[in-house]
């Protein structure tokens, strides 16, 4: 196989890629042969092995961003031309690593962390403090309700005791105070039970709501 046959076969194998990419690839390998010189044409063909292998490499490289068509080439910057004892030239290819966007992404992440650190940390601390304040305030509110109704129960107990003590001296007043004490005790007990039930139902719901709000941004990232 000579250069013309090699390039014709390669052109036929690249019919299924975009026209612009195919033209660029063919131009690249034509330059590849030109740089090596006609006297090294067979050496280049042996190095490339076959048009099929070159076509497979070109198609694979197209899938990678910033990937070069071929890692080895003849040229002043990429190859070393070595004179052999038999009077021929051998080309020592130097592998050139393709550029990828990994380092760019890493640099962007580092820059975002460095720039955003002084802002994110205080902001995050402020948000956590606000959430903690809300939770504590809600807890204190329910605790105050329960304690308040418990105090009402104690007042009812005192009135009930005072009513019993007044029954002998003044039965009418004693019965009134006794009835008022029982009523206050009932109100206090009902209020205490309702307050405890509200605390058991509402407080965990508030905590779950806060946790849901905090997890929502991370959940969206995971789904995306």
Coordinates of C-alpha atoms in Angstrom, one line a residue:
X1 CA 0.0 0.0 0.0
X2 CA 1.3 3.5 -0.9
X3 CA 0.4 6.9 0.3
X4 CA -2.4 7.5 -2.3
X5 CA -4.1 4.2 -1.5
X6 CA -3.8 4.8 2.2
X7 CA -5.4 8.2 2.0
X8 CA -8.2 7.0 -0.3
X9 CA -9.0 4.2 2.0
X10 CA -9.0 6.5 5.0
X11 CA -11.2 9.0 3.2
X12 CA -13.7 6.3 2.5
X13 CA -13.7 5.1 6.1
X14 CA -14.4 8.6 7.4
X15 CA -17.6 9.1 5.3
X16 CA -19.8 8.8 8.4
X17 CA -18.3 11.8 10.3
X18 CA -19.0 15.5 9.6
X19 CA -17.5 16.8 6.4
X20 CA -15.5 19.5 8.2
X21 CA -14.0 17.0 10.6
X22 CA -13.2 14.6 7.7
X23 CA -11.5 17.3 5.7
X24 CA -9.4 18.4 8.7
X25 CA -8.4 14.8 9.5
X26 CA -7.3 14.1 5.9
X27 CA -5.4 17.3 5.7
X28 CA -3.7 16.4 9.0
X29 CA -2.5 13.1 7.7
X30 CA -1.5 14.5 4.4
X31 CA 0.7 17.0 6.3
X32 CA 1.9 14.0 8.3
X33 CA 3.2 12.3 5.2
X34 CA 4.6 15.6 3.9
X35 CA 6.6 16.3 7.0
X36 CA 8.1 12.8 6.9
X37 CA 9.1 13.1 3.3
X38 CA 8.5 10.8 0.4
X39 CA 11.6 8.7 1.3
X40 CA 9.9 7.8 4.6
X41 CA 6.5 7.1 3.2
X42 CA 6.6 3.4 4.0
X43 CA 7.9 4.1 7.5
X44 CA 4.9 6.3 8.1
X45 CA 2.5 3.7 6.8
X46 CA 4.1 1.0 9.0
X47 CA 3.9 3.3 12.0
X48 CA 0.2 4.1 11.4
X49 CA -0.4 0.3 10.7
X50 CA -3.6 0.6 8.7
X51 CA -6.2 3.2 7.5
X52 CA -8.8 1.3 9.6
X53 CA -6.9 1.8 12.8
X54 CA -6.4 5.5 12.1
X55 CA -10.1 5.9 11.3
X56 CA -11.0 4.2 14.5
X57 CA -8.7 6.5 16.5
X58 CA -10.1 9.7 14.8
X59 CA -13.6 8.7 15.6
X60 CA -12.7 7.9 19.2
X61 CA -10.8 11.1 19.6
X62 CA -13.8 13.2 18.4
X63 CA -15.7 12.1 21.5
X64 CA -13.2 13.8 23.8
X65 CA -13.2 17.6 24.2
X66 CA -10.0 19.2 23.0
X67 CA -8.6 15.9 21.8
X68 CA -6.0 15.9 19.0
X69 CA -6.5 13.6 16.0
X70 CA -3.2 11.9 16.5
X71 CA -0.8 12.0 19.5
X72 CA 2.3 11.3 17.3
X73 CA 3.4 13.4 14.3
X74 CA 6.4 14.4 12.3
X75 CA 7.7 17.9 13.1
X76 CA 10.3 20.0 14.8
X77 CA 8.4 20.3 18.1
X78 CA 7.0 16.8 18.3
X79 CA 9.6 14.4 16.8
X80 CA 13.2 13.8 17.1
X81 CA 14.9 12.8 13.8
X82 CA 17.7 10.3 14.5
X83 CA 20.3 9.2 11.9
X84 CA 21.0 5.5 11.9
X85 CA 24.1 3.6 11.1
X86 CA 22.5 2.1 7.9
X87 CA 22.1 5.6 6.4
X88 CA 18.4 5.9 7.1
X89 CA 16.5 8.2 9.4
X90 CA 14.3 7.0 12.3
X91 CA 11.7 9.2 13.8
X92 CA 11.2 9.1 17.5
X93 CA 7.8 10.3 18.4
X94 CA 7.1 12.3 21.5
X95 CA 3.7 11.8 23.0
X96 CA 1.8 15.0 23.5
X97 CA -0.9 14.8 26.0
X98 CA -4.2 16.2 24.8
X99 CA -5.6 19.2 26.5
X100 CA -8.7 18.5 28.6
X101 CA -10.8 20.8 30.6
X102 CA -10.1 19.0 33.9
X103 CA -7.5 21.5 35.0
X104 CA -9.8 24.4 34.0
X105 CA -12.6 22.9 36.1
X106 CA -10.2 22.4 39.1
X107 CA -8.9 26.0 38.8
X108 CA -12.5 27.3 38.7
X109 CA -13.5 25.3 41.8
X110 CA -10.5 26.5 43.7
X111 CA -11.2 30.1 42.7
X112 CA -14.8 29.8 43.7
X113 CA -13.8 28.4 47.1
X114 CA -11.2 31.1 47.7
X115 CA -13.5 33.9 46.7
X116 CA -16.7 32.5 48.3
X117 CA -15.1 31.3 51.6
X118 CA -15.3 34.7 53.4
X119 CA -18.9 35.1 52.3
X120 CA -20.2 31.5 52.6
X121 CA -19.0 30.8 56.1
X122 CA -20.6 33.9 57.8
X123 CA -23.7 33.5 55.7
X124 CA -24.0 29.8 56.6
X125 CA -23.4 30.6 60.3
X126 CA -26.1 33.3 60.2
X127 CA -28.6 31.0 58.6
X128 CA -27.9 28.2 61.2
X129 CA -28.2 30.8 64.0
X130 CA -31.5 32.0 62.6
X131 CA -32.8 28.4 62.3
X132 CA -31.7 27.6 65.8
X133 CA -33.3 30.8 67.1
X134 CA -36.6 29.8 65.4
X135 CA -36.5 26.3 66.8
X136 CA -35.7 27.6 70.3
X137 CA -38.4 30.2 70.1
X138 CA -41.1 27.7 69.1
X139 CA -40.0 25.3 71.8
X140 CA -40.1 28.1 74.4
X141 CA -43.6 29.1 73.2
X142 CA -45.0 25.6 73.7
X143 CA -43.2 25.3 77.0
X144 CA -44.7 28.5 78.2
X145 CA -48.2 27.4 77.1
X146 CA -47.8 24.1 79.1
X147 CA -46.3 25.8 82.1
X148 CA -49.0 28.5 82.0
X149 CA -51.8 25.9 82.0
X150 CA -50.0 23.9 84.7
X151 CA -50.0 27.1 86.8
X152 CA -53.8 27.5 86.2
X153 CA -54.2 23.9 87.5
X154 CA -52.3 24.9 90.7
X155 CA -54.5 28.0 91.1
X156 CA -57.5 25.8 90.8
X157 CA -56.2 23.4 93.4
X158 CA -55.6 26.4 95.8
X159 CA -59.2 27.6 95.2
X160 CA -60.6 24.1 95.7
X161 CA -58.7 23.8 99.0
X162 CA -59.9 27.3 100.1
X163 CA -63.5 26.4 99.2
X164 CA -63.3 23.3 101.3
X165 CA -62.0 25.4 104.2
X166 CA -64.8 27.9 103.8
X167 CA -67.7 25.4 103.8
X168 CA -67.9 25.2 107.6
X169 CA -67.7 29.0 108.2
X170 CA -69.7 30.1 105.2
X171 CA -71.2 27.3 103.2
X172 CA -72.4 29.5 100.3
X173 CA -69.1 31.2 99.8
X174 CA -67.3 27.9 100.3
X175 CA -69.4 26.1 97.6
X176 CA -68.8 29.0 95.2
X177 CA -65.1 29.0 95.7
X178 CA -65.0 25.2 95.6
X179 CA -66.9 25.3 92.2
X180 CA -64.6 28.0 90.9
X181 CA -61.6 25.9 91.9
X182 CA -62.9 22.8 90.1
X183 CA -63.6 24.9 87.0
X184 CA -60.1 26.4 87.0
X185 CA -58.6 22.9 87.5
X186 CA -60.6 21.6 84.6
X187 CA -59.5 24.5 82.3
X188 CA -55.9 24.1 83.4
X189 CA -55.9 20.3 82.8
X190 CA -57.5 20.7 79.4
X191 CA -55.1 23.5 78.4
X192 CA -52.1 21.4 79.6
X193 CA -53.2 18.4 77.7
X194 CA -53.8 20.4 74.6
X195 CA -50.5 22.2 74.9
X196 CA -48.6 18.9 75.3
X197 CA -50.4 17.4 72.3
X198 CA -49.7 20.5 70.2
X199 CA -46.0 20.3 71.2
X200 CA -45.9 16.7 70.3
X201 CA -47.5 17.2 66.9
X202 CA -46.4 20.7 65.8
X203 CA -42.9 20.9 67.0
X204 CA -41.6 17.8 65.2
X205 CA -43.4 19.0 62.0
X206 CA -41.6 22.3 62.2
X207 CA -38.3 20.6 62.6
X208 CA -39.0 18.3 59.7
X209 CA -40.0 21.3 57.6
X210 CA -36.7 23.1 58.4
X211 CA -34.7 19.9 57.5
X212 CA -36.7 19.6 54.2
X213 CA -35.9 23.2 53.3
X214 CA -32.2 22.7 54.0
X215 CA -32.0 19.5 52.1
X216 CA -33.9 20.7 49.0
X217 CA -31.0 22.4 47.2
X218 CA -28.8 19.3 47.7
X219 CA -31.6 17.1 46.5
X220 CA -32.0 19.1 43.4
X221 CA -28.3 18.8 42.6
X222 CA -28.4 15.0 43.1
X223 CA -31.4 14.7 40.7
X224 CA -29.8 17.0 38.1

